[in-house]
PDB file of C-alpha atoms and ligand atoms in Angstrom:
ATOM      1  CA  MET A  27     109.855 100.458  86.664  1.00  0.00           C
ATOM      2  CA  SER A  28     111.883 100.409  89.828  1.00  0.00           C
ATOM      3  CA  ARG A  29     111.249 103.374  92.084  1.00  0.00           C
ATOM      4  CA  GLN A  30     113.224 104.522  95.119  1.00  0.00           C
ATOM      5  CA  LYS A  31     112.054 102.709  98.256  1.00  0.00           C
ATOM      6  CA  ILE A  32     111.511 105.165 101.089  1.00  0.00           C
ATOM      7  CA  ALA A  33     110.866 104.914 104.815  1.00  0.00           C
ATOM      8  CA  ALA A  34     110.110 108.411 106.087  1.00  0.00           C
ATOM      9  CA  GLY A  35     109.765 109.005 109.799  1.00  0.00           C
ATOM     10  CA  ASN A  36     107.568 111.849 111.007  1.00  0.00           C
ATOM     11  CA  TRP A  37     108.666 112.712 114.531  1.00  0.00           C
ATOM     12  CA  LYS A  38     105.929 115.369 114.881  1.00  0.00           C
ATOM     13  CA  MET A  39     106.372 117.506 118.057  1.00  0.00           C
ATOM     14  CA  ASN A  40     108.372 114.838 119.855  1.00  0.00           C
ATOM     15  CA  THR A  41     111.896 114.540 121.289  1.00  0.00           C
ATOM     16  CA  THR A  42     114.174 117.088 122.870  1.00  0.00           C
ATOM     17  CA  LEU A  43     117.295 117.765 120.835  1.00  0.00           C
ATOM     18  CA  ASP A  44     119.282 115.388 123.070  1.00  0.00           C
ATOM     19  CA  GLU A  45     116.738 112.627 122.537  1.00  0.00           C
ATOM     20  CA  GLY A  46     116.766 113.307 118.811  1.00  0.00           C
ATOM     21  CA  VAL A  47     120.561 113.028 118.669  1.00  0.00           C
ATOM     22  CA  GLU A  48     120.396 109.725 120.566  1.00  0.00           C
ATOM     23  CA  LEU A  49     117.747 108.364 118.209  1.00  0.00           C
ATOM     24  CA  VAL A  50     119.764 109.342 115.130  1.00  0.00           C
ATOM     25  CA  SER A  51     122.945 107.809 116.594  1.00  0.00           C
ATOM     26  CA  LYS A  52     121.111 104.498 116.969  1.00  0.00           C
ATOM     27  CA  LEU A  53     119.764 104.721 113.414  1.00  0.00           C
ATOM     28  CA  ILE A  54     123.215 105.454 111.991  1.00  0.00           C
ATOM     29  CA  ALA A  55     124.738 102.508 113.855  1.00  0.00           C
ATOM     30  CA  ALA A  56     122.031 100.012 112.896  1.00  0.00           C
ATOM     31  CA  GLU A  57     122.284  97.411 110.139  1.00  0.00           C
ATOM     32  CA  LYS A  58     119.991  98.761 107.421  1.00  0.00           C
ATOM     33  CA  ASP A  59     118.913  97.813 103.898  1.00  0.00           C
ATOM     34  CA  LYS A  60     121.209 100.031 101.819  1.00  0.00           C
ATOM     35  CA  SER A  61     118.735 100.299  98.976  1.00  0.00           C
ATOM     36  CA  VAL A  62     116.177 102.114 101.162  1.00  0.00           C
ATOM     37  CA  LEU A  63     116.213 105.884 101.563  1.00  0.00           C
ATOM     38  CA  ALA A  64     115.349 106.837 105.147  1.00  0.00           C
ATOM     39  CA  ILE A  65     114.036 110.368 105.613  1.00  0.00           C
ATOM     40  CA  LEU A  66     113.611 111.876 109.062  1.00  0.00           C
ATOM     41  CA  ALA A  67     111.083 114.701 109.426  1.00  0.00           C
ATOM     42  CA  VAL A  68     112.266 116.240 112.667  1.00  0.00           C
ATOM     43  CA  PRO A  69     111.318 119.401 114.587  1.00  0.00           C
ATOM     44  CA  PHE A  70     112.769 122.626 113.145  1.00  0.00           C
ATOM     45  CA  THR A  71     114.938 123.061 116.258  1.00  0.00           C
ATOM     46  CA  HIS A  72     116.798 119.807 115.485  1.00  0.00           C
ATOM     47  CA  LEU A  73     117.559 120.311 111.805  1.00  0.00           C
ATOM     48  CA  LEU A  74     121.009 121.907 111.962  1.00  0.00           C
ATOM     49  CA  THR A  75     122.446 119.629 114.630  1.00  0.00           C
ATOM     50  CA  LEU A  76     121.072 116.463 113.061  1.00  0.00           C
ATOM     51  CA  ASP A  77     122.195 117.564 109.613  1.00  0.00           C
ATOM     52  CA  LYS A  78     125.785 117.758 110.874  1.00  0.00           C
ATOM     53  CA  LYS A  79     125.392 114.334 112.473  1.00  0.00           C
ATOM     54  CA  ILE A  80     124.096 112.557 109.390  1.00  0.00           C
ATOM     55  CA  LYS A  81     126.336 114.362 106.861  1.00  0.00           C
ATOM     56  CA  SER A  82     127.597 111.900 104.274  1.00  0.00           C
ATOM     57  CA  LYS A  83     125.578 109.076 105.814  1.00  0.00           C
ATOM     58  CA  GLY A  84     124.223 108.393 102.327  1.00  0.00           C
ATOM     59  CA  LYS A  85     120.746 106.983 102.623  1.00  0.00           C
ATOM     60  CA  LEU A  86     119.679 109.096 105.612  1.00  0.00           C
ATOM     61  CA  LYS A  87     118.153 112.500 104.832  1.00  0.00           C
ATOM     62  CA  LEU A  88     116.248 115.179 106.723  1.00  0.00           C
ATOM     63  CA  ALA A  89     112.887 116.804 106.175  1.00  0.00           C
ATOM     64  CA  ALA A  90     111.054 119.691 107.780  1.00  0.00           C
ATOM     65  CA  GLN A  91     107.453 119.043 108.792  1.00  0.00           C
ATOM     66  CA  ASN A  92     106.035 122.242 107.320  1.00  0.00           C
ATOM     67  CA  CYS A  93     106.965 125.574 105.798  1.00  0.00           C
ATOM     68  CA  HIS A  94     105.291 128.867 104.911  1.00  0.00           C
ATOM     69  CA  TYR A  95     104.232 129.871 101.397  1.00  0.00           C
ATOM     70  CA  LYS A  96     106.297 133.084 101.489  1.00  0.00           C
ATOM     71  CA  ASN A  97     110.051 133.322 101.682  1.00  0.00           C
ATOM     72  CA  SER A  98     110.083 136.235 104.126  1.00  0.00           C
ATOM     73  CA  GLY A  99     107.792 138.753 105.741  1.00  0.00           C
ATOM     74  CA  ALA A 100     105.751 139.599 108.801  1.00  0.00           C
ATOM     75  CA  PHE A 101     104.671 136.074 109.697  1.00  0.00           C
ATOM     76  CA  THR A 102     105.666 135.644 113.322  1.00  0.00           C
ATOM     77  CA  GLY A 103     106.655 132.128 114.262  1.00  0.00           C
ATOM     78  CA  GLU A 104     106.831 130.799 110.713  1.00  0.00           C
ATOM     79  CA  ILE A 105     109.721 129.176 108.800  1.00  0.00           C
ATOM     80  CA  SER A 106     110.141 129.847 105.090  1.00  0.00           C
ATOM     81  CA  PRO A 107     111.118 127.465 102.284  1.00  0.00           C
ATOM     82  CA  SER A 108     114.214 129.508 101.479  1.00  0.00           C
ATOM     83  CA  MET A 109     115.367 129.270 105.119  1.00  0.00           C
ATOM     84  CA  LEU A 110     115.205 125.474 104.851  1.00  0.00           C
ATOM     85  CA  ALA A 111     116.856 125.406 101.449  1.00  0.00           C
ATOM     86  CA  ASN A 112     119.627 127.639 102.781  1.00  0.00           C
ATOM     87  CA  LEU A 113     120.368 124.965 105.410  1.00  0.00           C
ATOM     88  CA  ASN A 114     120.448 122.358 102.619  1.00  0.00           C
ATOM     89  CA  ILE A 115     117.444 120.528 104.046  1.00  0.00           C
ATOM     90  CA  PRO A 116     116.256 118.511 101.053  1.00  0.00           C
ATOM     91  CA  TYR A 117     112.638 117.658 101.936  1.00  0.00           C
ATOM     92  CA  VAL A 118     109.565 119.218 103.477  1.00  0.00           C
ATOM     93  CA  ILE A 119     106.273 117.535 104.416  1.00  0.00           C
ATOM     94  CA  LEU A 120     103.241 119.541 103.331  1.00  0.00           C
ATOM     95  CA  GLY A 121      99.559 118.851 103.870  1.00  0.00           C
ATOM     96  CA  HIS A 122      99.837 116.483 106.812  1.00  0.00           C
ATOM     97  CA  SER A 123      96.337 115.797 108.132  1.00  0.00           C
ATOM     98  CA  GLU A 124      97.268 117.206 111.546  1.00  0.00           C
ATOM     99  CA  ARG A 125      98.113 120.539 109.924  1.00  0.00           C
ATOM    100  CA  ARG A 126      94.961 120.384 107.832  1.00  0.00           C
ATOM    101  CA  GLN A 127      92.967 119.760 111.021  1.00  0.00           C
ATOM    102  CA  TYR A 128      94.656 121.932 113.664  1.00  0.00           C
ATOM    103  CA  ASN A 129      96.020 124.712 111.456  1.00  0.00           C
ATOM    104  CA  HIS A 130      93.131 124.768 108.990  1.00  0.00           C
ATOM    105  CA  GLU A 131      95.354 124.249 105.966  1.00  0.00           C
ATOM    106  CA  ASP A 132      93.185 123.701 102.913  1.00  0.00           C
ATOM    107  CA  ASN A 133      93.932 122.601  99.358  1.00  0.00           C
ATOM    108  CA  ALA A 134      94.289 126.181  98.101  1.00  0.00           C
ATOM    109  CA  LEU A 135      96.816 127.141 100.780  1.00  0.00           C
ATOM    110  CA  LEU A 136      98.727 123.905 100.172  1.00  0.00           C
ATOM    111  CA  LYS A 137      98.946 124.731  96.483  1.00  0.00           C
ATOM    112  CA  LEU A 138     100.777 127.956  97.451  1.00  0.00           C
ATOM    113  CA  LYS A 139     103.035 126.102  99.866  1.00  0.00           C
ATOM    114  CA  VAL A 140     103.931 123.418  97.326  1.00  0.00           C
ATOM    115  CA  ARG A 141     104.760 126.066  94.729  1.00  0.00           C
ATOM    116  CA  ALA A 142     106.933 128.034  97.175  1.00  0.00           C
ATOM    117  CA  ALA A 143     108.756 124.945  98.418  1.00  0.00           C
ATOM    118  CA  LEU A 144     109.547 123.698  94.911  1.00  0.00           C
ATOM    119  CA  ASP A 145     110.623 127.171  93.800  1.00  0.00           C
ATOM    120  CA  ALA A 146     113.060 127.246  96.731  1.00  0.00           C
ATOM    121  CA  GLY A 147     114.537 123.930  95.560  1.00  0.00           C
ATOM    122  CA  LEU A 148     112.975 121.681  98.203  1.00  0.00           C
ATOM    123  CA  LYS A 149     111.431 118.308  97.466  1.00  0.00           C
ATOM    124  CA  VAL A 150     107.882 117.972  98.787  1.00  0.00           C
ATOM    125  CA  ILE A 151     106.323 115.023 100.586  1.00  0.00           C
ATOM    126  CA  PHE A 152     102.667 115.836  99.952  1.00  0.00           C
ATOM    127  CA  CYS A 153     100.127 114.161 102.239  1.00  0.00           C
ATOM    128  CA  CYS A 154      96.602 113.359 101.197  1.00  0.00           C
ATOM    129  CA  GLY A 155      93.903 111.068 102.515  1.00  0.00           C
ATOM    130  CA  GLU A 156      90.308 110.785 103.657  1.00  0.00           C
ATOM    131  CA  ASP A 157      88.650 110.685 107.068  1.00  0.00           C
ATOM    132  CA  LEU A 158      86.417 107.871 108.268  1.00  0.00           C
ATOM    133  CA  ASP A 159      83.134 109.497 107.153  1.00  0.00           C
ATOM    134  CA  VAL A 160      84.427 109.837 103.592  1.00  0.00           C
ATOM    135  CA  ARG A 161      85.709 106.245 103.622  1.00  0.00           C
ATOM    136  CA  LYS A 162      82.316 104.985 104.875  1.00  0.00           C
ATOM    137  CA  THR A 163      80.542 106.604 101.930  1.00  0.00           C
ATOM    138  CA  SER A 164      83.078 105.127  99.478  1.00  0.00           C
ATOM    139  CA  LYS A 165      84.082 108.598  98.268  1.00  0.00           C
ATOM    140  CA  HIS A 166      87.730 108.161  99.300  1.00  0.00           C
ATOM    141  CA  ILE A 167      89.157 108.050  95.796  1.00  0.00           C
ATOM    142  CA  LEU A 168      87.218 111.129  94.704  1.00  0.00           C
ATOM    143  CA  HIS A 169      88.312 112.917  97.882  1.00  0.00           C
ATOM    144  CA  VAL A 170      91.996 112.274  97.193  1.00  0.00           C
ATOM    145  CA  LYS A 171      91.555 113.177  93.522  1.00  0.00           C
ATOM    146  CA  ILE A 172      90.240 116.599  94.528  1.00  0.00           C
ATOM    147  CA  GLN A 173      93.145 117.092  96.956  1.00  0.00           C
ATOM    148  CA  LEU A 174      95.650 116.325  94.188  1.00  0.00           C
ATOM    149  CA  GLU A 175      93.818 118.381  91.578  1.00  0.00           C
ATOM    150  CA  GLU A 176      93.543 121.447  93.792  1.00  0.00           C
ATOM    151  CA  SER A 177      97.037 121.389  95.300  1.00  0.00           C
ATOM    152  CA  LEU A 178      99.321 119.656  92.786  1.00  0.00           C
ATOM    153  CA  PHE A 179      97.942 119.498  89.281  1.00  0.00           C
ATOM    154  CA  SER A 180      98.896 123.040  88.308  1.00  0.00           C
ATOM    155  CA  LEU A 181     102.517 121.874  88.476  1.00  0.00           C
ATOM    156  CA  THR A 182     104.296 120.984  85.274  1.00  0.00           C
ATOM    157  CA  ALA A 183     105.469 117.427  84.584  1.00  0.00           C
ATOM    158  CA  LYS A 184     109.006 118.563  85.363  1.00  0.00           C
ATOM    159  CA  GLU A 185     107.976 120.124  88.672  1.00  0.00           C
ATOM    160  CA  ILE A 186     105.917 117.202  89.923  1.00  0.00           C
ATOM    161  CA  LYS A 187     108.987 114.973  89.662  1.00  0.00           C
ATOM    162  CA  ASN A 188     110.133 116.689  92.865  1.00  0.00           C
ATOM    163  CA  VAL A 189     106.987 115.633  94.699  1.00  0.00           C
ATOM    164  CA  ILE A 190     106.475 112.429  96.666  1.00  0.00           C
ATOM    165  CA  ILE A 191     102.875 111.608  97.507  1.00  0.00           C
ATOM    166  CA  ALA A 192     102.017 110.150 100.906  1.00  0.00           C
ATOM    167  CA  TYR A 193      98.575 108.578 101.084  1.00  0.00           C
ATOM    168  CA  GLU A 194      97.520 108.700 104.710  1.00  0.00           C
ATOM    169  CA  PRO A 195      93.951 107.693 105.541  1.00  0.00           C
ATOM    170  CA  ILE A 196      93.172 109.875 108.560  1.00  0.00           C
ATOM    171  CA  TRP A 197      91.318 107.037 110.277  1.00  0.00           C
ATOM    172  CA  ALA A 198      94.583 105.091 110.357  1.00  0.00           C
ATOM    173  CA  ILE A 199      96.902 107.810 111.698  1.00  0.00           C
ATOM    174  CA  GLY A 200      97.943 107.249 115.285  1.00  0.00           C
ATOM    175  CA  THR A 201      94.931 105.011 115.864  1.00  0.00           C
ATOM    176  CA  GLY A 202      96.554 101.592 115.610  1.00  0.00           C
ATOM    177  CA  GLU A 203      94.114 100.933 112.748  1.00  0.00           C
ATOM    178  CA  THR A 204      95.965 100.250 109.481  1.00  0.00           C
ATOM    179  CA  ALA A 205      94.515 100.189 105.993  1.00  0.00           C
ATOM    180  CA  SER A 206      94.673  96.633 104.710  1.00  0.00           C
ATOM    181  CA  PRO A 207      97.329  95.993 102.052  1.00  0.00           C
ATOM    182  CA  ALA A 208      94.474  95.737  99.519  1.00  0.00           C
ATOM    183  CA  GLN A 209      92.985  99.086 100.590  1.00  0.00           C
ATOM    184  CA  ALA A 210      96.415 100.734 100.327  1.00  0.00           C
ATOM    185  CA  GLN A 211      97.048  99.177  96.916  1.00  0.00           C
ATOM    186  CA  GLU A 212      93.629 100.280  95.607  1.00  0.00           C
ATOM    187  CA  MET A 213      94.303 103.909  96.500  1.00  0.00           C
ATOM    188  CA  HIS A 214      97.945 103.914  95.403  1.00  0.00           C
ATOM    189  CA  ASN A 215      97.044 102.453  92.045  1.00  0.00           C
ATOM    190  CA  SER A 216      94.266 105.035  91.639  1.00  0.00           C
ATOM    191  CA  ILE A 217      96.681 107.857  92.487  1.00  0.00           C
ATOM    192  CA  ARG A 218      99.221 106.533  89.981  1.00  0.00           C
ATOM    193  CA  ARG A 219      96.547 106.437  87.289  1.00  0.00           C
ATOM    194  CA  MET A 220      95.440 109.996  88.163  1.00  0.00           C
ATOM    195  CA  ILE A 221      99.032 111.198  87.707  1.00  0.00           C
ATOM    196  CA  SER A 222      99.358 109.299  84.426  1.00  0.00           C
ATOM    197  CA  ARG A 223      96.137 110.835  83.129  1.00  0.00           C
ATOM    198  CA  GLN A 224      97.082 114.357  84.197  1.00  0.00           C
ATOM    199  CA  TYR A 225     100.667 114.158  82.900  1.00  0.00           C
ATOM    200  CA  ASN A 226     101.667 111.000  81.088  1.00  0.00           C
ATOM    201  CA  LYS A 227     102.306 107.339  81.849  1.00  0.00           C
ATOM    202  CA  ARG A 228     106.017 107.861  82.381  1.00  0.00           C
ATOM    203  CA  VAL A 229     105.381 110.479  85.073  1.00  0.00           C
ATOM    204  CA  GLY A 230     102.749 108.242  86.696  1.00  0.00           C
ATOM    205  CA  GLU A 231     105.037 105.219  86.745  1.00  0.00           C
ATOM    206  CA  ALA A 232     107.902 107.271  88.182  1.00  0.00           C
ATOM    207  CA  MET A 233     105.854 108.800  91.022  1.00  0.00           C
ATOM    208  CA  THR A 234     106.878 107.628  94.478  1.00  0.00           C
ATOM    209  CA  ILE A 235     103.769 106.971  96.577  1.00  0.00           C
ATOM    210  CA  LEU A 236     104.123 106.266 100.289  1.00  0.00           C
ATOM    211  CA  TYR A 237     101.513 104.823 102.613  1.00  0.00           C
ATOM    212  CA  GLY A 238     101.070 106.250 106.109  1.00  0.00           C
ATOM    213  CA  GLY A 239      98.883 105.166 109.000  1.00  0.00           C
ATOM    214  CA  SER A 240      99.973 103.055 111.974  1.00  0.00           C
ATOM    215  CA  ILE A 241     102.806 101.292 110.158  1.00  0.00           C
ATOM    216  CA  LYS A 242     104.836  99.130 112.536  1.00  0.00           C
ATOM    217  CA  GLY A 243     107.591  96.578 112.224  1.00  0.00           C
ATOM    218  CA  SER A 244     104.917  93.880 112.297  1.00  0.00           C
ATOM    219  CA  ASN A 245     102.758  95.123 109.400  1.00  0.00           C
ATOM    220  CA  ALA A 246     105.191  97.012 107.122  1.00  0.00           C
ATOM    221  CA  LYS A 247     106.193  93.974 105.080  1.00  0.00           C
ATOM    222  CA  ASP A 248     102.678  93.209 103.789  1.00  0.00           C
ATOM    223  CA  ILE A 249     101.975  96.836 102.918  1.00  0.00           C
ATOM    224  CA  PHE A 250     105.359  97.425 101.232  1.00  0.00           C
ATOM    225  CA  ALA A 251     104.860  94.273  99.159  1.00  0.00           C
ATOM    226  CA  GLN A 252     102.011  95.943  97.242  1.00  0.00           C
ATOM    227  CA  PRO A 253     103.096  96.872  93.712  1.00  0.00           C
ATOM    228  CA  ASP A 254     102.105 100.545  93.925  1.00  0.00           C
ATOM    229  CA  VAL A 255     103.349 101.123  97.477  1.00  0.00           C
ATOM    230  CA  ASP A 256     106.877 102.533  97.407  1.00  0.00           C
ATOM    231  CA  GLY A 257     107.325 102.861 101.130  1.00  0.00           C
ATOM    232  CA  GLY A 258     105.859 104.528 104.154  1.00  0.00           C
ATOM    233  CA  LEU A 259     105.431 107.688 106.161  1.00  0.00           C
ATOM    234  CA  ILE A 260     105.720 106.548 109.726  1.00  0.00           C
ATOM    235  CA  GLY A 261     104.721 108.507 112.813  1.00  0.00           C
ATOM    236  CA  GLY A 262     104.756 106.795 116.208  1.00  0.00           C
ATOM    237  CA  ALA A 263     106.955 103.860 115.237  1.00  0.00           C
ATOM    238  CA  SER A 264     109.679 106.157 113.880  1.00  0.00           C
ATOM    239  CA  LEU A 265     110.426 107.326 117.433  1.00  0.00           C
ATOM    240  CA  ASP A 266     111.693 103.882 118.372  1.00  0.00           C
ATOM    241  CA  ALA A 267     115.017 103.147 116.644  1.00  0.00           C
ATOM    242  CA  ASP A 268     114.619  99.347 116.670  1.00  0.00           C
ATOM    243  CA  GLU A 269     111.081  99.537 115.322  1.00  0.00           C
ATOM    244  CA  PHE A 270     112.003 102.064 112.614  1.00  0.00           C
ATOM    245  CA  VAL A 271     114.989  99.971 111.515  1.00  0.00           C
ATOM    246  CA  LYS A 272     112.692  96.954 111.315  1.00  0.00           C
ATOM    247  CA  ILE A 273     110.426  98.989 109.023  1.00  0.00           C
ATOM    248  CA  ILE A 274     113.402 100.117 106.888  1.00  0.00           C
ATOM    249  CA  ASN A 275     114.316  96.450 106.516  1.00  0.00           C
ATOM    250  CA  SER A 276     110.801  95.364 105.516  1.00  0.00           C
ATOM    251  CA  PHE A 277     111.090  95.848 101.766  1.00  0.00           C
ATOM    252  CA  GLN A 278     111.297  92.902  99.419  1.00  0.00           C
ATOM    253  CA  GLU A 279     114.606  92.141  97.758  1.00  0.00           C
ATOM    254  CA  GLU A 280     114.939  93.522  94.216  1.00  0.00           C
ATOM    255  CA  GLU A 281     114.456  90.773  91.643  1.00  0.00           C
TER     256      GLU A 281
HETATM  257  C1  PEP B 302     101.893 110.200 110.411  1.00  0.00           C
HETATM  258  O1  PEP B 302     101.999 110.999 111.322  1.00  0.00           O
HETATM  259  O2  PEP B 302     102.108 110.583 109.256  1.00  0.00           O
HETATM  260  C2  PEP B 302     101.530 108.821 110.718  1.00  0.00           C
HETATM  261  C3  PEP B 302     101.298 107.987 109.731  1.00  0.00           C
HETATM  262  O3  PEP B 302     101.456 108.487 112.044  1.00  0.00           O
HETATM  263  P1  PEP B 302     101.323 107.006 112.653  1.00  0.00           P
HETATM  264  O4  PEP B 302     102.346 106.145 111.957  1.00  0.00           O
HETATM  265  O5  PEP B 302     101.616 107.178 114.114  1.00  0.00           O
HETATM  266  O6  PEP B 302      99.938 106.540 112.385  1.00  0.00           O
END
């Protein structure tokens, strides 16, 4: 089955609006593989301006990096799924390890967020992944299984079609340490089988699963060549237009 190839950049809390506009201008102008969908998860403050800039630029889409689980209310400083949907922002990242760590977001809260985002009509990029201690005890697959079970598996087969899974081993995020292509493939294949078991084989085969963790122009090709890796979620390297374009252009040609 051929799945959409995706390179998603996570800008995190980086760039002023001016810098963001400059980065997007370079990305628009660059020679890119037209079969790859590039998603840019930018700060909330940039969404409207960048949306106008990339309008009708086909394979370039925007994502928010988080949203609340309620659509309105007394939650000072928060942004709701319906606010994003109202701006026609198509994607939201949920469950990034930095939010799990610094904002204490657990699987139960993420279940509420996923539900609210999907109900508002957003597509969810759901992050999962283990830390180094879990990896060292070889419990990484069980760890991810629990994350999926507790946050995603109450969704119906129809609903989960609007979810993209991003496997991001925490020990590889921002550390320069990348999972080997074989380690990425092992986890991605396990995730695909978990989805097939929970739903059915068709849903499992259709699921887009991204790898994230220190992807660069120099290592993307080997990771993207793995059969169950459909692309990447890229942090640091997505802030450099040349590097991100190199990553976008790292997928194998369709046979
Ligand atoms: C991320 O933030 O999701 C990420 C994978 O970061 P980096 O590419 O910098 O490791």
